[in-house]
Amino acid sequence: MKAMVFHEPGRAAWESVRDPDIQDSQDVVVRVETTTICGTDLHILSGDVPGVVPGTVLGHEAVGEVVEAGRDVRTVRPGDRVLVSCITACGRCRFCRQGVYGQCRGGGGWRLGNSIDGTQAEYVRVPFADHSVHLLPGGVESEDAVLFADIYPTGYEVGVLNGQVQPGDTVVVVGAGPVGLAAIATARLYSPDRVVAVDLTTGRLEAAGRFGADARVLASDEPEQLVEDLTEGLGADVTIEAVGAPETFEMCTRMVRPGGHVANIGVHGRPAELHLETLWTKDLTIRTGLVDTSSTPMLLSMLAAGRLPTSSLVTHVFELGAAEEAYEVFAGAAETGALKVALKGEQIYRADSSSLVTVAGSGTAAS
């Protein structure tokens, strides 16, 4: 098959690799219908995730069809259309029993596109299928569903839940990329007084407005002063870091009020300073975390009910074979306006039809 293979920092290529097969009785093999590129994939290419070895197929998000299942798989079978979660879970270890799947010690956690071959391929093997793939509700488009493999549960769990957003809060989300937008949308579920979005580009701030941000400010336009003015000098109740840079993390610690919460989502490849000389008296709670995806079934139900925005997140659609071009577009988001790119297999399911249709062309933009 063909797949997007990581070779070294700065270099990955779409090339032929061995087809995946069942290696354990709890595995499934999924034909990839739709996958996507995550900011974490860019961090891997930048060398920020050194554990990823050369030769690994990238990607950890997908929608597809089960084509083979191990003998001990109970929840899905060949022919089922499923969401492949970014996190795999053994279901038996101490952390899995607590729903903390990201910390699985039984062979799960973040494995796809990290320690094993991932989803940016024509086929993918998924371990622990009973806990790691989800049957998709009928009528859900693949471009919407794939956002729930990682983006939505990460924004919700690592941002909103870790930040303990409450009714009436002022919430500041620094970084209006896909995960930041998901954090904005799911923060609205808790009736905050206001949500403030901070980003480097006006295009992403416009998207933040569509996803529920009440105030939007460029990082160059003194966002800390804006937050101080909006809160009469108190500071935000919750700040959510969704970039992964020392500057944005430190900004979040400056903008939060005494007794407030800082939730870090971003993948950090460099140290950030924790300024205890100014923070030690502020009674802050700072949370970091890897997504668990324990909320995925609930979020998928909300998607099926039309309760969460999705349509404007996918800005570009490519054939799988155009993965290298898709990476260029996604990495150059400041110039291309890309939020999320979808990579489609040769044939894709349409929710309003029982048939499969062929994708024509590559690099087509979805407005």
PDB file of C-alpha atoms in Angstrom, residues 38 58 68 78 100 102 138 142 183 219 270 313 350:
ATOM      1  CA  CYS A  38      -2.612  17.259  13.019  1.00  0.00           C
ATOM      2  CA  LEU A  58       2.367   9.238  10.308  1.00  0.00           C
ATOM      3  CA  GLU A  68     -10.440  -7.568   9.009  1.00  0.00           C
ATOM      4  CA  PRO A  78     -15.812  -6.316   8.836  1.00  0.00           C
ATOM      5  CA  VAL A 100      -7.518   7.794  31.673  1.00  0.00           C
ATOM      6  CA  GLY A 102      -3.935   8.439  27.406  1.00  0.00           C
ATOM      7  CA  GLY A 138     -25.753   6.984  10.507  1.00  0.00           C
ATOM      8  CA  SER A 142     -16.551  11.529   7.204  1.00  0.00           C
ATOM      9  CA  ALA A 183     -11.925  24.283  22.921  1.00  0.00           C
ATOM     10  CA  ALA A 219      -1.353  38.486  19.500  1.00  0.00           C
ATOM     11  CA  ARG A 270      11.192  23.744  24.105  1.00  0.00           C
ATOM     12  CA  LEU A 313     -13.082  23.492  10.129  1.00  0.00           C
ATOM     13  CA  ARG A 350     -21.471   9.893   1.304  1.00  0.00           C
TER      14      ARG A 350
END
